Tab-separated table of C-alpha atoms and ligand atoms in Angstrom:
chain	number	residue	atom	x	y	z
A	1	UNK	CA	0.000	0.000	0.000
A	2	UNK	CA	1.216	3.214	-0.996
A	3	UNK	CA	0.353	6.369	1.502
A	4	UNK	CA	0.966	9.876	0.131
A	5	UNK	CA	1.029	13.166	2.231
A	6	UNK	CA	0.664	15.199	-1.158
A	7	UNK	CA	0.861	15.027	-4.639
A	8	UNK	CA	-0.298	12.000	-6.603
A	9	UNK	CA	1.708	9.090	-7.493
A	10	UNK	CA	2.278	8.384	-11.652
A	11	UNK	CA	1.172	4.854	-11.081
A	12	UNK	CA	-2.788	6.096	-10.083
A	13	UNK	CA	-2.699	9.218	-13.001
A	14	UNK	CA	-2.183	6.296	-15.796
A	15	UNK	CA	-4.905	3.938	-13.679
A	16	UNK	CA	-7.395	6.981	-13.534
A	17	UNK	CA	-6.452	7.693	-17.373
A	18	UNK	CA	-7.372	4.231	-18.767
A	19	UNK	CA	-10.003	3.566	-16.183
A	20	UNK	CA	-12.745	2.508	-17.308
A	21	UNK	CA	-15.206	1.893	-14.559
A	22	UNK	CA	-15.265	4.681	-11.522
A	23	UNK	CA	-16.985	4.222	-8.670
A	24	UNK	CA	-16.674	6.754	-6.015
A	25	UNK	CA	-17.458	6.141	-2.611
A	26	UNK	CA	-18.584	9.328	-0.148
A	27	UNK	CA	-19.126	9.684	3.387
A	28	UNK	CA	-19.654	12.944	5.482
A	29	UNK	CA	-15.837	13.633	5.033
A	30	UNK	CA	-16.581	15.290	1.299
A	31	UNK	CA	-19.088	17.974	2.444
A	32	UNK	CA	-16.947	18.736	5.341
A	33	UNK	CA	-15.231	21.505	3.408
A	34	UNK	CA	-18.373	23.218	2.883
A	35	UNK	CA	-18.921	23.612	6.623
A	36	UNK	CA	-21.292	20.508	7.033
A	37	UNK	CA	-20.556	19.026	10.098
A	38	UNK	CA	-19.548	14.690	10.254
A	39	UNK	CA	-20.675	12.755	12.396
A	40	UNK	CA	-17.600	11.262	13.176
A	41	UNK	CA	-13.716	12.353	12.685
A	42	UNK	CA	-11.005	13.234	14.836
A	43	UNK	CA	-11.742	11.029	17.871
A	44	UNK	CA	-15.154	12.749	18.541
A	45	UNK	CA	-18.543	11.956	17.788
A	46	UNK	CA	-21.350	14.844	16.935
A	47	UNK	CA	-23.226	15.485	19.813
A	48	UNK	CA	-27.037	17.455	19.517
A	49	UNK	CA	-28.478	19.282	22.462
A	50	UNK	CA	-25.930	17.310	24.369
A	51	UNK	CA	-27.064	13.857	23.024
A	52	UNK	CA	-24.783	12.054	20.567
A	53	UNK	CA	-26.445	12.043	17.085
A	54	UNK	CA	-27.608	8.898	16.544
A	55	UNK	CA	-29.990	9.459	19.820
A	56	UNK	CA	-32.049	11.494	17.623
A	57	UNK	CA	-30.515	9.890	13.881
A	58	UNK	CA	-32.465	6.497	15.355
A	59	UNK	CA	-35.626	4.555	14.223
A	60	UNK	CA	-36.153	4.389	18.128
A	61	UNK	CA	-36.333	8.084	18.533
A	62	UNK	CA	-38.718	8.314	15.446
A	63	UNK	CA	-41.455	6.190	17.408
A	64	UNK	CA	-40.978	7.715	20.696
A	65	UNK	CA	-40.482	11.817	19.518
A	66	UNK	CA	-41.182	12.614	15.633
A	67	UNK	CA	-41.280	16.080	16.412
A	68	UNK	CA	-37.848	15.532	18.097
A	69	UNK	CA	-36.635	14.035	14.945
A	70	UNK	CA	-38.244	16.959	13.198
A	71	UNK	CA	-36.587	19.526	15.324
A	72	UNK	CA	-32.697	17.834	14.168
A	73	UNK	CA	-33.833	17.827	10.510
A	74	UNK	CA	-35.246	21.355	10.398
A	75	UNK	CA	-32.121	22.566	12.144
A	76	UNK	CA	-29.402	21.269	10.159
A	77	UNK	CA	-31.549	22.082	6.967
A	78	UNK	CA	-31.410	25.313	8.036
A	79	UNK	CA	-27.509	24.930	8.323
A	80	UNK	CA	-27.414	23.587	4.921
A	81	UNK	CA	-29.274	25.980	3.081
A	82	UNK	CA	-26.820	28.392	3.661
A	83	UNK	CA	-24.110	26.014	2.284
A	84	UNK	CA	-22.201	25.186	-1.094
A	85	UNK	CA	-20.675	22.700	-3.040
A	86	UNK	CA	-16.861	22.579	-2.253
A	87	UNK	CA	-14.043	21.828	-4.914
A	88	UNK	CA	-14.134	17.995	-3.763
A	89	UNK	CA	-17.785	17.762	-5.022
A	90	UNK	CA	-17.057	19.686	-7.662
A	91	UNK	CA	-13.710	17.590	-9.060
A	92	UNK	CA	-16.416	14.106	-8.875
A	93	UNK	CA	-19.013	15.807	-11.074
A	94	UNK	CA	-15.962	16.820	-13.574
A	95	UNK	CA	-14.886	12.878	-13.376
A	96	UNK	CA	-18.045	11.898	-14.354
A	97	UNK	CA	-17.405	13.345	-18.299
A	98	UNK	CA	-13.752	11.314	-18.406
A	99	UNK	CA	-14.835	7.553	-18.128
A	100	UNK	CA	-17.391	5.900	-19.992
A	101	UNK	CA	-18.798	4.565	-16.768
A	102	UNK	CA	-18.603	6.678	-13.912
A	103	UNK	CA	-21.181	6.679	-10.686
A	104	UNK	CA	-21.123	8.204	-7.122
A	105	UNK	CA	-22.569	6.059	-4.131
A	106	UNK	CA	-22.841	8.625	-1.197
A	107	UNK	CA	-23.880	8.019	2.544
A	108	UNK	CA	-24.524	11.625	2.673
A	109	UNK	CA	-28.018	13.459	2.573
A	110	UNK	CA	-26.976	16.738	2.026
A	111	UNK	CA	-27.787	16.652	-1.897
A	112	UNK	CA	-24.376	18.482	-2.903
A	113	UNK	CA	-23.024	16.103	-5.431
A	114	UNK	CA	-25.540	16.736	-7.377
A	115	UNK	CA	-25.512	20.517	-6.427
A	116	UNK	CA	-22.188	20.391	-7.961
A	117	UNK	CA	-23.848	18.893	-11.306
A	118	UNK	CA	-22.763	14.792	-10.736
A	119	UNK	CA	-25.935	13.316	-12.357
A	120	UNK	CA	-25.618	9.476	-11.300
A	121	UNK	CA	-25.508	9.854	-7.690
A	122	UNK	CA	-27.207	6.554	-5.570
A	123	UNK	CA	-28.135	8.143	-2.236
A	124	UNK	CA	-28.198	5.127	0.143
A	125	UNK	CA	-29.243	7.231	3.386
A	126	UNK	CA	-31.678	8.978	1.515
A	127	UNK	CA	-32.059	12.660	1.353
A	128	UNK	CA	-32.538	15.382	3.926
A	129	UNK	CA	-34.687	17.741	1.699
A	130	UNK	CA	-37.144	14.858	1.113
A	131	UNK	CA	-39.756	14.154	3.472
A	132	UNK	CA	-42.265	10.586	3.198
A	133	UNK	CA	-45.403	10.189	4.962
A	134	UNK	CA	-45.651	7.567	7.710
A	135	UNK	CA	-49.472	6.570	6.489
A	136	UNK	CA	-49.109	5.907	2.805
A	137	UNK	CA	-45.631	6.244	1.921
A	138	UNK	CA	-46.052	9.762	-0.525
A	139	UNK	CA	-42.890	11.600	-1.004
A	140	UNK	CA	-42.652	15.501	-0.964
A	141	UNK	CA	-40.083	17.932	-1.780
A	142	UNK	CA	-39.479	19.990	1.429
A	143	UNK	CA	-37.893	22.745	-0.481
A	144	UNK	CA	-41.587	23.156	-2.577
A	145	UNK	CA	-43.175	22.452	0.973
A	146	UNK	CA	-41.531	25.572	2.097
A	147	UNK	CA	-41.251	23.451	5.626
A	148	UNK	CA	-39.077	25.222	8.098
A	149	UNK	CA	-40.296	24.080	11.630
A	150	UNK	CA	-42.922	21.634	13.233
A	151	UNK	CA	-43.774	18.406	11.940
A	152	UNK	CA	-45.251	18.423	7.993
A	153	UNK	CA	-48.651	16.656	7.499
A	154	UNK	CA	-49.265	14.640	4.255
A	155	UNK	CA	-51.674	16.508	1.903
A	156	UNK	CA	-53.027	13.329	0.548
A	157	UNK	CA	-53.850	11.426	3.802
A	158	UNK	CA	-53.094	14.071	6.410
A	159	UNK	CA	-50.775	11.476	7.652
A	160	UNK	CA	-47.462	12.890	9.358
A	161	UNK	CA	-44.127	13.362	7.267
A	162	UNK	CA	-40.667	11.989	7.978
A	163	UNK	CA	-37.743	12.328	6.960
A	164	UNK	CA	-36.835	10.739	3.595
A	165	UNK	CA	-33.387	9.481	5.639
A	166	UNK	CA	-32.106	5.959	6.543
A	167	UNK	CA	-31.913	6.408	10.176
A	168	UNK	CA	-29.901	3.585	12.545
A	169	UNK	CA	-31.980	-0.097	12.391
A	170	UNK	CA	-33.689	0.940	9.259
A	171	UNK	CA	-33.603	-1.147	5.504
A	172	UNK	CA	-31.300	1.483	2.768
A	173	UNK	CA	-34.319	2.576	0.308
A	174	UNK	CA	-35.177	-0.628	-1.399
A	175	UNK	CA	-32.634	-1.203	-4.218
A	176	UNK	CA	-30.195	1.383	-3.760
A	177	UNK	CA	-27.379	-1.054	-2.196
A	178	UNK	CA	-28.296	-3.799	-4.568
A	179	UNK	CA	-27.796	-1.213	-7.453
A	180	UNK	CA	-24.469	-0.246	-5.537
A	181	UNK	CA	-22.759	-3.528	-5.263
A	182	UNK	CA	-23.162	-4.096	-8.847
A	183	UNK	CA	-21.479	-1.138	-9.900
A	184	UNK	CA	-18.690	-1.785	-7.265
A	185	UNK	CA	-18.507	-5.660	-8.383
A	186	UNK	CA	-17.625	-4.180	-12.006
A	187	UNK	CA	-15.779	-1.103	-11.370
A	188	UNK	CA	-12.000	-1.097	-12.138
A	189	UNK	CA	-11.075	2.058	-9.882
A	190	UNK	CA	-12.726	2.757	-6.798
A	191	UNK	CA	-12.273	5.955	-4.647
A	192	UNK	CA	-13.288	6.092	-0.819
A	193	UNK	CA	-13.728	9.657	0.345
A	194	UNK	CA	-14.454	11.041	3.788
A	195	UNK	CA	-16.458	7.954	4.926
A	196	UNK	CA	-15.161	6.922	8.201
A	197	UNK	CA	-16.327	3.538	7.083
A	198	UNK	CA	-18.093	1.863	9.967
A	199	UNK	CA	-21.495	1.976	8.972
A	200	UNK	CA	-22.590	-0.834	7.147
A	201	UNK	CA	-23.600	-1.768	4.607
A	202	UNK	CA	-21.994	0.984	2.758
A	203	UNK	CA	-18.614	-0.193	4.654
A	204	UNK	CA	-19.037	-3.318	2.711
A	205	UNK	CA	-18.905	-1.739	-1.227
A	206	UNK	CA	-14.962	-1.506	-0.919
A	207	UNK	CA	-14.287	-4.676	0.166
A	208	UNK	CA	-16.522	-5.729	-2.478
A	209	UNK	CA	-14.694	-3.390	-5.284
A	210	UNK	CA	-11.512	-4.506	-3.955
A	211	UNK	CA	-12.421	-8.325	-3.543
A	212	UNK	CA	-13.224	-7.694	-7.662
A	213	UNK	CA	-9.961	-6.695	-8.421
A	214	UNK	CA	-10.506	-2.679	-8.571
A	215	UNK	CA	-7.584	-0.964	-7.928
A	216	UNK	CA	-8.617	1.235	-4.507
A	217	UNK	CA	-7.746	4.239	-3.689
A	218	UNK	CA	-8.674	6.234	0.063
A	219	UNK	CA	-8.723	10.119	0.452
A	220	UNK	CA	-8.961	10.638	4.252
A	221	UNK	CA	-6.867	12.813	6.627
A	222	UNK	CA	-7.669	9.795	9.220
A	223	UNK	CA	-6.778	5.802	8.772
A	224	UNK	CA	-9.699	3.741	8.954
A	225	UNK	CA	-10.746	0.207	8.926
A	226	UNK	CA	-10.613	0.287	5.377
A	227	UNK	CA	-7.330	1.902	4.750
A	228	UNK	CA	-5.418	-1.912	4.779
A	229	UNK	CA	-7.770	-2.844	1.493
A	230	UNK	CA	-6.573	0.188	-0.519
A	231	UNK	CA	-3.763	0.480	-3.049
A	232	UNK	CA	-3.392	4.268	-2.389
A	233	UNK	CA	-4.096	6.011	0.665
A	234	UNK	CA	-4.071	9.980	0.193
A	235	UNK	CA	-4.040	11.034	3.358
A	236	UNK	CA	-5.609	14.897	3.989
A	237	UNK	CA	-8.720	17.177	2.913
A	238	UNK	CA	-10.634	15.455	-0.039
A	239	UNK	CA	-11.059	19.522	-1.473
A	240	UNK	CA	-7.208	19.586	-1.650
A	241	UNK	CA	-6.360	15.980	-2.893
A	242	UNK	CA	-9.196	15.366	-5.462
A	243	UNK	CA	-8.850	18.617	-7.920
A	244	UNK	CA	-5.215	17.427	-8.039
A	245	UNK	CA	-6.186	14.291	-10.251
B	1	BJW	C1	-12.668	14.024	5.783
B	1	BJW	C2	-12.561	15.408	5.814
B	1	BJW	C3	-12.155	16.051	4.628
B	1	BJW	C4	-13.197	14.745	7.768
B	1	BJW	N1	-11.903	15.332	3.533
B	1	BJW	N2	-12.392	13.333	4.692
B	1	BJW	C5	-22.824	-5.063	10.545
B	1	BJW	C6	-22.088	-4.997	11.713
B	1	BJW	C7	-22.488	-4.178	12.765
B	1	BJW	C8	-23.620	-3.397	12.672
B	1	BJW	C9	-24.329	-3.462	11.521
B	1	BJW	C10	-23.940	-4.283	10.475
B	1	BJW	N3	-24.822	-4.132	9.476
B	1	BJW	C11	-25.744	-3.212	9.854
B	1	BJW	C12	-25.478	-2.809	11.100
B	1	BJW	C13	-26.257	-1.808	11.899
B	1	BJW	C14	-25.970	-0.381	11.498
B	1	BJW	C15	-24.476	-0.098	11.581
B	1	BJW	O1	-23.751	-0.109	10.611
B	1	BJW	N4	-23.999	0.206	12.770
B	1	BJW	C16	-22.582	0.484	12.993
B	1	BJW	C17	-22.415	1.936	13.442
B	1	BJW	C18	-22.060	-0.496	13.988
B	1	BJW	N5	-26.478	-0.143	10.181
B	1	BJW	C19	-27.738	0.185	9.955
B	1	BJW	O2	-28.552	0.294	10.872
B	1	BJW	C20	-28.154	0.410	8.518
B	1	BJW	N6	-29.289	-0.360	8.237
B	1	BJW	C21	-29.237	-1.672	8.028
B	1	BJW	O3	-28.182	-2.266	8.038
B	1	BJW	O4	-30.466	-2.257	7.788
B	1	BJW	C22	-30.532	-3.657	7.845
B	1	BJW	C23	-30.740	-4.003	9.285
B	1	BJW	C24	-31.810	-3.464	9.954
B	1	BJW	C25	-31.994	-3.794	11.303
B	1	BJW	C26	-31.086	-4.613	11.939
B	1	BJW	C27	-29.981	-5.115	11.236
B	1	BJW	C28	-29.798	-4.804	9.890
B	1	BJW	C29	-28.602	1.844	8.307
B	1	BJW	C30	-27.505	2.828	8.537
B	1	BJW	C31	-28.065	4.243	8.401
B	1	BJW	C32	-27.033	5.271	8.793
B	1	BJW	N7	-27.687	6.494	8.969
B	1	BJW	C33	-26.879	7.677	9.241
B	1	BJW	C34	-27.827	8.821	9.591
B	1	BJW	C35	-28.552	9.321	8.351
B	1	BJW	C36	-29.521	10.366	8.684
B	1	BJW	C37	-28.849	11.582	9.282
B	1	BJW	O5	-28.166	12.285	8.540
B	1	BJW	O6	-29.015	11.830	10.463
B	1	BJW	O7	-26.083	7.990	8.126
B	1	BJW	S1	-25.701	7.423	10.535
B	1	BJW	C38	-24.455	8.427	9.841
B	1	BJW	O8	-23.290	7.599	9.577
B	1	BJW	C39	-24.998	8.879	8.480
B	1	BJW	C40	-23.822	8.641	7.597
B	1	BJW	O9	-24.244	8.520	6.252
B	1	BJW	C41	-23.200	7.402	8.169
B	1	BJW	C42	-21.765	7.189	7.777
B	1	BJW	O10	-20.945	8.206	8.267
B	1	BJW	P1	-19.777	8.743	7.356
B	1	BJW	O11	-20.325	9.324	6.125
B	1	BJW	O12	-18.735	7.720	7.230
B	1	BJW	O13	-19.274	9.999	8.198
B	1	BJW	P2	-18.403	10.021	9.550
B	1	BJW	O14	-18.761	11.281	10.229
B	1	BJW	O15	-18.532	8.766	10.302
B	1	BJW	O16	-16.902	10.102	9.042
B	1	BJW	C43	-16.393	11.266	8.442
B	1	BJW	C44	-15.041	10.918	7.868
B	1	BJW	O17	-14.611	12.025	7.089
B	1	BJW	C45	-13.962	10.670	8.918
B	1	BJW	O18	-13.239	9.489	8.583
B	1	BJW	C46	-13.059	11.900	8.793
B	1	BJW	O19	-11.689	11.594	9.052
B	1	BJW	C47	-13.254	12.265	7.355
B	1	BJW	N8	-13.009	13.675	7.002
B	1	BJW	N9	-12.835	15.874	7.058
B	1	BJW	C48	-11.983	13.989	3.574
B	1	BJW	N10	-11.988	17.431	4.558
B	2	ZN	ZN1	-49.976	10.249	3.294
């Protein structure tokens, strides 16, 4: 395994030249740059009206507090609308025009890939500026909702909204991982960015990229437990390291 500080090594410019497959993995780690907090990173974990995040990111907290849930989500939408697309995003959506097959797989919910203009994006946490009714499953744009506070009501069952997000103990939308492990079963370069790859099963598309003989490269200023699996570890902030390719 090769680990670079800076600068990118001759041996991945010729793999991303003739590369013909490109998956690229994101986590929170990409959007950090844009001043979108992770949940993760550094030794710390994000912590909400003094409760670590997955308190109120949980399936648990959705049947005991909706408008709990609701609070989180209208708060860091709020954060987010004030927020842009950051040179990493933007470098992936400029990728996406060199190979013939090129996709993004993000954990995020954010929607800035495809602010930046990537078009094949599989969201496999969902999407915070989506919300689904808990009666009869109806999907709404929050943005054309105009929602900013409280807890949204369905306006074709009066049934209340959630989320559109894969919280803790809940299925990835139905799909969207199959879909996934395809591409990263075919792909012959595969970049992990800013994930700190313990959630699963999104953990699990390297190892099944790099069980298929892609060649794998990690952009992360931290190790994690995939950084053994890759071929190239670029250690340091995915907005520096990815325009560089
Ligand atoms: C930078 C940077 C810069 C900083 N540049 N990098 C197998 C084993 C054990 C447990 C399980 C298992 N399979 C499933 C589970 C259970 C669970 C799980 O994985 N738990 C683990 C934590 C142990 N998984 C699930 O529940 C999933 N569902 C599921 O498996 O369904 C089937 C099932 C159901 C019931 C029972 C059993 C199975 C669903 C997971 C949903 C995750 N949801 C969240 C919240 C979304 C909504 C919200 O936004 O609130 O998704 S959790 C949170 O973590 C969010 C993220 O998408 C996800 C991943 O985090 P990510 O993206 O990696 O970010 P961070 O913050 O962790 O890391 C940031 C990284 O960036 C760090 O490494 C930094 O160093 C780096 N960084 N600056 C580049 N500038
Ligand atoms: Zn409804």
């Amino acid at each position: 395994m090769l680990t670079s500080a800076a600068g990118i090594s001759s041996e991945l410019s010729s793999r991303f030249a003739s590369a013909r497959r490109v998956l690229v993995l994101t986590g929170a780690g990409v959007s950090a740059e844009s001043g979108v907090p992770t949940f993760r990173g550094g030794g710390k974990s994000a912590v909400w009206k003094g409760m670590p995040f997955d308190v109120f990111s949980s399936s648990s907290m959705l049947e005991s507090d909706l408008a709990a849930v609701w609070e989180w989500f209208n708060y860091r939408r709020a954060v987010l609308e004030t927020l842009k697309p950051n040179p990493a995003h933007q470098a992936i959506a400029e990728w996406q025009h060199r190979c013939e097959e090129f996709c993004v797989v993000t954990q995020n919910v954010d929607g800035l890939h495809q602010a930046a203009g990537s078009l094949d994006v599989i969201e496999l946490h969902g999407n915070v500026w989506r919300g689904r009714c808990l009666e009869c499953g109806k999907r709404y744009d929050l943005r054309a909702l105009g929602i900013k506070e409280g807890v949204p009501g369905c306006q074709q069952c009066s049934g209340p909204l959630r989320p559109d997000v894969v919280l803790f103990g809940e299925m990835l939308p139905a799909g969207a991982f199959e879909k996934a492990a395809a591409k990263a079963e075919n792909c012959d370069l595969c970049f992990v960015v800013g994930t700190s790859a313990l959630v699963y099963p999104a953990a699990s598309l390297p190892e099944i990229a790099s069980a298929a003989g892609a060649y794998m490269v990690e952009v992360n200023p931290e190790r994690t437990p995939l950084s053994h699996l890759c071929d190239e570890v670029l250690t340091g902030p995915a907005g520096e390291i990815l325009p560089l390719l």
